Amino acid sequence: GAGEPLLVVEDMIVGYGRIEALHGISMHVAHGELVTLLGANGAGKTTTMRALSGLLPLQQGRVLFEGTDITRIKAPERVIQGLIQAPEGRGVFPGMTVQENLDMGCHARPFKKKAEYTQTLDWVFELFPRLLERRKQVGGTLSGGEQQMLAIGRALMARPKLLLLDEPSMGLAPMVIQQIFRIISEINDQGTTVLLVEQNAQQALTRSHRAYILETGSVTKTGGGRELLHDPAVKAAYLGVA
Ligand code: ATP
């Protein structure tokens, strides 16, 4: 209903066999928000994303999407419901063209009308003009930044209600990182709710409405993006300043 968050995570415990990676994390994402889960290497960011996508089972806790309990719903059904994770840049299909990669994005959530397909494709090319220029080039020969753009563009072809992004800045040059984050903000401004997991605190916190700090499998702090950017402990741990 109205005022209800799009995503609610309650006391989520996830592990690998006997190794517990997430020790009961709780968080939410409201409609229209851009929220970051900030964490260092091994904090549990990827584990969180995989659990939200339905690729890893919860050992305890619940996940609600649009007010419905989806804890035991399988990954493909979550995609149909609009919970879409962009693959990492390296996750694009290297032998397929940019166009073919984008078309794979709507495969799991087909369009009912050709006009809607064309409209969405135009929107993706508007956000990423580079992809239009490289439409016929195979994914494997794109630069790292272009592959990341393609990964996000492919996810957008599935018309996400919630877009999950796993470290979109990974391995990219500072200029390209800025560009990617600018486009993520734009996607959010245009109405798509985004949950981002990142290590790049500066860019992610600057752009986020709110953020959660994840440390060794637990949420240790939460607040507004700008607020956390100026938090002394966050600065020391994630921005390399005392
Ligand atoms: P990074 O940024 O380095 O990828 P992360 O924040 O994404 O880190 P995760 O990959 O979620 O962290 O890992 C969280 C914890 O779970 C780590 O202690 C990791 O060693 C452990 N872990 C991850 N994958 C597995 C696995 N397949 N089997 C056992 N333990 C795992």
PDB file of C-alpha atoms in Angstrom, residues 11-221:
ATOM      1  CA  ASP A  11      16.898 -10.027  10.293  1.00  0.00           C
ATOM      2  CA  MET A  12      18.408 -11.818   7.294  1.00  0.00           C
ATOM      3  CA  ILE A  13      20.887 -14.600   8.059  1.00  0.00           C
ATOM      4  CA  VAL A  14      22.713 -16.152   5.107  1.00  0.00           C
ATOM      5  CA  GLY A  15      25.641 -18.532   5.118  1.00  0.00           C
ATOM      6  CA  TYR A  16      27.695 -20.956   3.132  1.00  0.00           C
ATOM      7  CA  GLY A  17      27.337 -24.324   4.819  1.00  0.00           C
ATOM      8  CA  ARG A  18      28.307 -23.727   8.412  1.00  0.00           C
ATOM      9  CA  ILE A  19      29.971 -20.391   7.707  1.00  0.00           C
ATOM     10  CA  GLU A  20      27.554 -17.572   8.496  1.00  0.00           C
ATOM     11  CA  ALA A  21      28.252 -14.594   6.199  1.00  0.00           C
ATOM     12  CA  LEU A  22      25.334 -12.314   7.163  1.00  0.00           C
ATOM     13  CA  HIS A  23      24.447 -12.280  10.850  1.00  0.00           C
ATOM     14  CA  GLY A  24      20.895 -10.931  10.737  1.00  0.00           C
ATOM     15  CA  ILE A  25      20.792  -7.737   8.698  1.00  0.00           C
ATOM     16  CA  SER A  26      17.749  -5.472   8.463  1.00  0.00           C
ATOM     17  CA  MET A  27      17.239  -2.672   5.970  1.00  0.00           C
ATOM     18  CA  HIS A  28      14.641  -1.126   3.681  1.00  0.00           C
ATOM     19  CA  VAL A  29      14.420   0.759   0.410  1.00  0.00           C
ATOM     20  CA  ALA A  30      11.496   3.143  -0.181  1.00  0.00           C
ATOM     21  CA  HIS A  31       9.927   3.738  -3.595  1.00  0.00           C
ATOM     22  CA  GLY A  32      12.088   6.165  -5.557  1.00  0.00           C
ATOM     23  CA  GLU A  33      15.120   5.949  -3.290  1.00  0.00           C
ATOM     24  CA  LEU A  34      18.767   5.429  -4.148  1.00  0.00           C
ATOM     25  CA  VAL A  35      20.231   3.464  -1.250  1.00  0.00           C
ATOM     26  CA  THR A  36      23.810   2.258  -0.829  1.00  0.00           C
ATOM     27  CA  LEU A  37      25.094  -0.663   1.144  1.00  0.00           C
ATOM     28  CA  LEU A  38      28.687   0.315   1.792  1.00  0.00           C
ATOM     29  CA  GLY A  39      31.229  -2.266   2.828  1.00  0.00           C
ATOM     30  CA  ALA A  40      34.869  -3.274   2.582  1.00  0.00           C
ATOM     31  CA  ASN A  41      36.128  -6.489   0.963  1.00  0.00           C
ATOM     32  CA  GLY A  42      34.450  -9.523   2.479  1.00  0.00           C
ATOM     33  CA  ALA A  43      31.821  -7.506   4.383  1.00  0.00           C
ATOM     34  CA  GLY A  44      29.041  -9.494   2.719  1.00  0.00           C
ATOM     35  CA  LYS A  45      27.901  -7.202  -0.100  1.00  0.00           C
ATOM     36  CA  THR A  46      27.799  -9.851  -2.807  1.00  0.00           C
ATOM     37  CA  THR A  47      26.166 -12.324  -0.421  1.00  0.00           C
ATOM     38  CA  THR A  48      23.420  -9.768   0.268  1.00  0.00           C
ATOM     39  CA  MET A  49      22.826  -9.209  -3.447  1.00  0.00           C
ATOM     40  CA  ARG A  50      22.704 -12.920  -4.169  1.00  0.00           C
ATOM     41  CA  ALA A  51      20.219 -13.473  -1.348  1.00  0.00           C
ATOM     42  CA  LEU A  52      17.993 -10.629  -2.590  1.00  0.00           C
ATOM     43  CA  SER A  53      18.112 -12.017  -6.140  1.00  0.00           C
ATOM     44  CA  GLY A  54      17.056 -15.414  -4.818  1.00  0.00           C
ATOM     45  CA  LEU A  55      20.332 -17.156  -5.653  1.00  0.00           C
ATOM     46  CA  LEU A  56      21.173 -17.951  -2.015  1.00  0.00           C
ATOM     47  CA  PRO A  57      18.605 -19.170   0.552  1.00  0.00           C
ATOM     48  CA  LEU A  58      17.994 -17.359   3.837  1.00  0.00           C
ATOM     49  CA  GLN A  59      18.727 -19.358   6.976  1.00  0.00           C
ATOM     50  CA  GLN A  60      16.607 -16.933   8.929  1.00  0.00           C
ATOM     51  CA  GLY A  61      14.654 -13.739   8.350  1.00  0.00           C
ATOM     52  CA  ARG A  62      12.349 -12.399   5.667  1.00  0.00           C
ATOM     53  CA  VAL A  63      12.450 -10.385   2.457  1.00  0.00           C
ATOM     54  CA  LEU A  64       9.358  -8.388   1.489  1.00  0.00           C
ATOM     55  CA  PHE A  65       8.923  -6.863  -1.967  1.00  0.00           C
ATOM     56  CA  GLU A  66       5.976  -4.539  -2.532  1.00  0.00           C
ATOM     57  CA  GLY A  67       4.620  -5.786   0.776  1.00  0.00           C
ATOM     58  CA  THR A  68       4.689  -9.446  -0.258  1.00  0.00           C
ATOM     59  CA  ASP A  69       6.893 -12.053   1.400  1.00  0.00           C
ATOM     60  CA  ILE A  70       9.256 -13.292  -1.328  1.00  0.00           C
ATOM     61  CA  THR A  71      11.674 -15.120   0.986  1.00  0.00           C
ATOM     62  CA  ARG A  72      11.001 -18.474  -0.677  1.00  0.00           C
ATOM     63  CA  ILE A  73      10.338 -17.207  -4.187  1.00  0.00           C
ATOM     64  CA  LYS A  74      12.834 -18.455  -6.788  1.00  0.00           C
ATOM     65  CA  ALA A  75      15.156 -16.141  -8.713  1.00  0.00           C
ATOM     66  CA  PRO A  76      13.344 -16.211 -12.110  1.00  0.00           C
ATOM     67  CA  GLU A  77      10.015 -15.297 -10.464  1.00  0.00           C
ATOM     68  CA  ARG A  78      11.687 -12.344  -8.698  1.00  0.00           C
ATOM     69  CA  VAL A  79      12.864 -11.090 -12.090  1.00  0.00           C
ATOM     70  CA  ILE A  80       9.306 -11.300 -13.425  1.00  0.00           C
ATOM     71  CA  GLN A  81       8.171  -9.271 -10.402  1.00  0.00           C
ATOM     72  CA  GLY A  82      10.707  -6.540 -11.299  1.00  0.00           C
ATOM     73  CA  LEU A  83      13.568  -7.254  -8.905  1.00  0.00           C
ATOM     74  CA  ILE A  84      16.463  -7.026 -11.347  1.00  0.00           C
ATOM     75  CA  GLN A  85      20.190  -7.344 -10.634  1.00  0.00           C
ATOM     76  CA  ALA A  86      22.590  -5.967 -13.204  1.00  0.00           C
ATOM     77  CA  PRO A  87      25.457  -8.375 -13.756  1.00  0.00           C
ATOM     78  CA  GLU A  88      28.954  -7.066 -13.107  1.00  0.00           C
ATOM     79  CA  GLY A  89      30.560  -5.575 -16.199  1.00  0.00           C
ATOM     80  CA  ARG A  90      32.374  -8.834 -16.726  1.00  0.00           C
ATOM     81  CA  GLY A  91      28.992 -10.547 -16.839  1.00  0.00           C
ATOM     82  CA  VAL A  92      28.094  -9.356 -20.341  1.00  0.00           C
ATOM     83  CA  PHE A  93      28.014 -12.015 -23.047  1.00  0.00           C
ATOM     84  CA  PRO A  94      31.401 -11.504 -24.744  1.00  0.00           C
ATOM     85  CA  GLY A  95      30.506 -13.119 -28.085  1.00  0.00           C
ATOM     86  CA  MET A  96      27.211 -11.299 -28.510  1.00  0.00           C
ATOM     87  CA  THR A  97      26.809  -7.807 -29.896  1.00  0.00           C
ATOM     88  CA  VAL A  98      25.684  -4.884 -27.762  1.00  0.00           C
ATOM     89  CA  GLN A  99      22.228  -5.156 -29.329  1.00  0.00           C
ATOM     90  CA  GLU A 100      22.015  -8.897 -28.647  1.00  0.00           C
ATOM     91  CA  ASN A 101      23.147  -8.381 -25.048  1.00  0.00           C
ATOM     92  CA  LEU A 102      20.416  -5.780 -24.539  1.00  0.00           C
ATOM     93  CA  ASP A 103      17.842  -8.122 -26.038  1.00  0.00           C
ATOM     94  CA  MET A 104      18.875 -10.798 -23.539  1.00  0.00           C
ATOM     95  CA  GLY A 105      17.830  -8.368 -20.796  1.00  0.00           C
ATOM     96  CA  CYS A 106      14.150  -8.563 -21.656  1.00  0.00           C
ATOM     97  CA  HIS A 107      14.191 -12.292 -22.358  1.00  0.00           C
ATOM     98  CA  ALA A 108      13.096 -13.214 -18.835  1.00  0.00           C
ATOM     99  CA  ARG A 109      10.486 -10.441 -18.805  1.00  0.00           C
ATOM    100  CA  PRO A 110       9.193 -10.122 -22.361  1.00  0.00           C
ATOM    101  CA  PHE A 111       7.424  -7.044 -23.689  1.00  0.00           C
ATOM    102  CA  LYS A 112       3.761  -7.346 -24.548  1.00  0.00           C
ATOM    103  CA  LYS A 113       3.987  -4.779 -27.335  1.00  0.00           C
ATOM    104  CA  LYS A 114       6.710  -4.023 -29.856  1.00  0.00           C
ATOM    105  CA  ALA A 115       6.267  -0.300 -29.162  1.00  0.00           C
ATOM    106  CA  GLU A 116       7.198  -0.816 -25.496  1.00  0.00           C
ATOM    107  CA  TYR A 117      10.360  -2.644 -26.552  1.00  0.00           C
ATOM    108  CA  THR A 118      11.344   0.168 -28.909  1.00  0.00           C
ATOM    109  CA  GLN A 119      10.593   2.785 -26.269  1.00  0.00           C
ATOM    110  CA  THR A 120      12.721   1.032 -23.644  1.00  0.00           C
ATOM    111  CA  LEU A 121      15.574   0.493 -26.091  1.00  0.00           C
ATOM    112  CA  ASP A 122      15.485   4.192 -27.038  1.00  0.00           C
ATOM    113  CA  TRP A 123      15.585   5.105 -23.342  1.00  0.00           C
ATOM    114  CA  VAL A 124      18.675   2.893 -22.782  1.00  0.00           C
ATOM    115  CA  PHE A 125      20.438   4.435 -25.807  1.00  0.00           C
ATOM    116  CA  GLU A 126      19.548   7.910 -24.529  1.00  0.00           C
ATOM    117  CA  LEU A 127      21.160   7.111 -21.174  1.00  0.00           C
ATOM    118  CA  PHE A 128      24.144   5.419 -22.843  1.00  0.00           C
ATOM    119  CA  PRO A 129      24.778   7.001 -26.270  1.00  0.00           C
ATOM    120  CA  ARG A 130      28.012   5.008 -26.387  1.00  0.00           C
ATOM    121  CA  LEU A 131      26.010   1.793 -26.602  1.00  0.00           C
ATOM    122  CA  LEU A 132      24.141   3.110 -29.629  1.00  0.00           C
ATOM    123  CA  GLU A 133      27.452   3.905 -31.349  1.00  0.00           C
ATOM    124  CA  ARG A 134      28.703   0.387 -30.553  1.00  0.00           C
ATOM    125  CA  ARG A 135      25.460  -1.426 -31.204  1.00  0.00           C
ATOM    126  CA  LYS A 136      27.004  -4.007 -33.543  1.00  0.00           C
ATOM    127  CA  GLN A 137      30.269  -4.477 -31.650  1.00  0.00           C
ATOM    128  CA  VAL A 138      30.662  -7.683 -29.595  1.00  0.00           C
ATOM    129  CA  GLY A 139      30.593  -7.308 -25.805  1.00  0.00           C
ATOM    130  CA  GLY A 140      34.015  -8.832 -25.264  1.00  0.00           C
ATOM    131  CA  THR A 141      35.795  -6.070 -27.199  1.00  0.00           C
ATOM    132  CA  LEU A 142      34.204  -3.172 -25.276  1.00  0.00           C
ATOM    133  CA  SER A 143      36.223  -1.217 -22.703  1.00  0.00           C
ATOM    134  CA  GLY A 144      35.631  -1.937 -19.024  1.00  0.00           C
ATOM    135  CA  GLY A 145      33.437   1.141 -18.668  1.00  0.00           C
ATOM    136  CA  GLU A 146      31.430   0.293 -21.770  1.00  0.00           C
ATOM    137  CA  GLN A 147      30.888  -3.249 -20.495  1.00  0.00           C
ATOM    138  CA  GLN A 148      29.593  -1.835 -17.224  1.00  0.00           C
ATOM    139  CA  MET A 149      27.230   0.444 -19.177  1.00  0.00           C
ATOM    140  CA  LEU A 150      26.050  -2.563 -21.169  1.00  0.00           C
ATOM    141  CA  ALA A 151      25.464  -4.567 -17.981  1.00  0.00           C
ATOM    142  CA  ILE A 152      23.298  -1.777 -16.560  1.00  0.00           C
ATOM    143  CA  GLY A 153      21.553  -1.217 -19.906  1.00  0.00           C
ATOM    144  CA  ARG A 154      20.767  -4.913 -20.126  1.00  0.00           C
ATOM    145  CA  ALA A 155      19.160  -4.809 -16.659  1.00  0.00           C
ATOM    146  CA  LEU A 156      17.097  -1.757 -17.666  1.00  0.00           C
ATOM    147  CA  MET A 157      15.663  -3.697 -20.609  1.00  0.00           C
ATOM    148  CA  ALA A 158      13.850  -5.785 -17.951  1.00  0.00           C
ATOM    149  CA  ARG A 159      12.146  -2.586 -16.633  1.00  0.00           C
ATOM    150  CA  PRO A 160      13.245  -2.966 -12.986  1.00  0.00           C
ATOM    151  CA  LYS A 161      11.041  -1.784 -10.139  1.00  0.00           C
ATOM    152  CA  LEU A 162      14.148  -2.261  -8.028  1.00  0.00           C
ATOM    153  CA  LEU A 163      17.552  -2.203  -9.724  1.00  0.00           C
ATOM    154  CA  LEU A 164      20.285  -4.029  -7.799  1.00  0.00           C
ATOM    155  CA  LEU A 165      23.815  -2.946  -8.679  1.00  0.00           C
ATOM    156  CA  ASP A 166      26.816  -4.889  -7.376  1.00  0.00           C
ATOM    157  CA  GLU A 167      29.917  -2.668  -7.331  1.00  0.00           C
ATOM    158  CA  PRO A 168      29.446  -0.883 -10.659  1.00  0.00           C
ATOM    159  CA  SER A 169      32.688   1.061 -10.073  1.00  0.00           C
ATOM    160  CA  MET A 170      34.847  -2.034  -9.736  1.00  0.00           C
ATOM    161  CA  GLY A 171      38.046  -1.908 -11.755  1.00  0.00           C
ATOM    162  CA  LEU A 172      37.221   1.361 -13.549  1.00  0.00           C
ATOM    163  CA  ALA A 173      39.246   4.560 -13.895  1.00  0.00           C
ATOM    164  CA  PRO A 174      38.113   7.555 -11.779  1.00  0.00           C
ATOM    165  CA  MET A 175      36.708   9.463 -14.764  1.00  0.00           C
ATOM    166  CA  VAL A 176      34.660   6.478 -15.873  1.00  0.00           C
ATOM    167  CA  ILE A 177      33.462   5.853 -12.315  1.00  0.00           C
ATOM    168  CA  GLN A 178      32.136   9.418 -12.151  1.00  0.00           C
ATOM    169  CA  GLN A 179      30.336   8.947 -15.447  1.00  0.00           C
ATOM    170  CA  ILE A 180      28.746   5.658 -14.334  1.00  0.00           C
ATOM    171  CA  PHE A 181      27.566   7.190 -11.048  1.00  0.00           C
ATOM    172  CA  ARG A 182      26.155  10.221 -12.861  1.00  0.00           C
ATOM    173  CA  ILE A 183      24.074   7.882 -15.036  1.00  0.00           C
ATOM    174  CA  ILE A 184      22.948   5.835 -12.004  1.00  0.00           C
ATOM    175  CA  SER A 185      21.692   9.094 -10.440  1.00  0.00           C
ATOM    176  CA  GLU A 186      19.906   9.935 -13.671  1.00  0.00           C
ATOM    177  CA  ILE A 187      18.222   6.512 -13.804  1.00  0.00           C
ATOM    178  CA  ASN A 188      17.074   7.059 -10.215  1.00  0.00           C
ATOM    179  CA  ASP A 189      15.898  10.634 -10.916  1.00  0.00           C
ATOM    180  CA  GLN A 190      13.809   9.263 -13.766  1.00  0.00           C
ATOM    181  CA  GLY A 191      11.957   7.021 -11.314  1.00  0.00           C
ATOM    182  CA  THR A 192      13.797   3.724 -10.905  1.00  0.00           C
ATOM    183  CA  THR A 193      14.480   2.692  -7.302  1.00  0.00           C
ATOM    184  CA  VAL A 194      18.106   1.593  -6.857  1.00  0.00           C
ATOM    185  CA  LEU A 195      19.988  -0.475  -4.280  1.00  0.00           C
ATOM    186  CA  LEU A 196      23.710  -0.208  -4.798  1.00  0.00           C
ATOM    187  CA  VAL A 197      26.469  -2.134  -3.048  1.00  0.00           C
ATOM    188  CA  GLU A 198      29.806  -0.347  -3.183  1.00  0.00           C
ATOM    189  CA  GLN A 199      33.255   0.152  -1.766  1.00  0.00           C
ATOM    190  CA  ASN A 200      33.592   3.557  -3.421  1.00  0.00           C
ATOM    191  CA  ALA A 201      32.283   5.597  -0.491  1.00  0.00           C
ATOM    192  CA  GLN A 202      32.847   9.057  -1.939  1.00  0.00           C
ATOM    193  CA  GLN A 203      30.788   8.585  -5.083  1.00  0.00           C
ATOM    194  CA  ALA A 204      28.162   6.271  -3.611  1.00  0.00           C
ATOM    195  CA  LEU A 205      27.415   8.356  -0.497  1.00  0.00           C
ATOM    196  CA  THR A 206      27.359  11.619  -2.455  1.00  0.00           C
ATOM    197  CA  ARG A 207      24.693  10.210  -4.743  1.00  0.00           C
ATOM    198  CA  SER A 208      22.585   8.262  -2.210  1.00  0.00           C
ATOM    199  CA  HIS A 209      19.531   9.328  -0.272  1.00  0.00           C
ATOM    200  CA  ARG A 210      20.477   6.897   2.474  1.00  0.00           C
ATOM    201  CA  ALA A 211      23.125   4.276   3.160  1.00  0.00           C
ATOM    202  CA  TYR A 212      23.878   1.317   5.379  1.00  0.00           C
ATOM    203  CA  ILE A 213      27.385   0.434   6.517  1.00  0.00           C
ATOM    204  CA  LEU A 214      28.024  -3.311   6.373  1.00  0.00           C
ATOM    205  CA  GLU A 215      30.895  -4.689   8.427  1.00  0.00           C
ATOM    206  CA  THR A 216      31.717  -8.408   8.602  1.00  0.00           C
ATOM    207  CA  GLY A 217      28.141  -9.429   7.990  1.00  0.00           C
ATOM    208  CA  SER A 218      26.345  -6.886  10.189  1.00  0.00           C
ATOM    209  CA  VAL A 219      24.866  -3.446   9.586  1.00  0.00           C
ATOM    210  CA  THR A 220      26.771  -1.186  11.971  1.00  0.00           C
ATOM    211  CA  LYS A 221      25.482   2.215  10.941  1.00  0.00           C
TER     212      LYS A 221
END
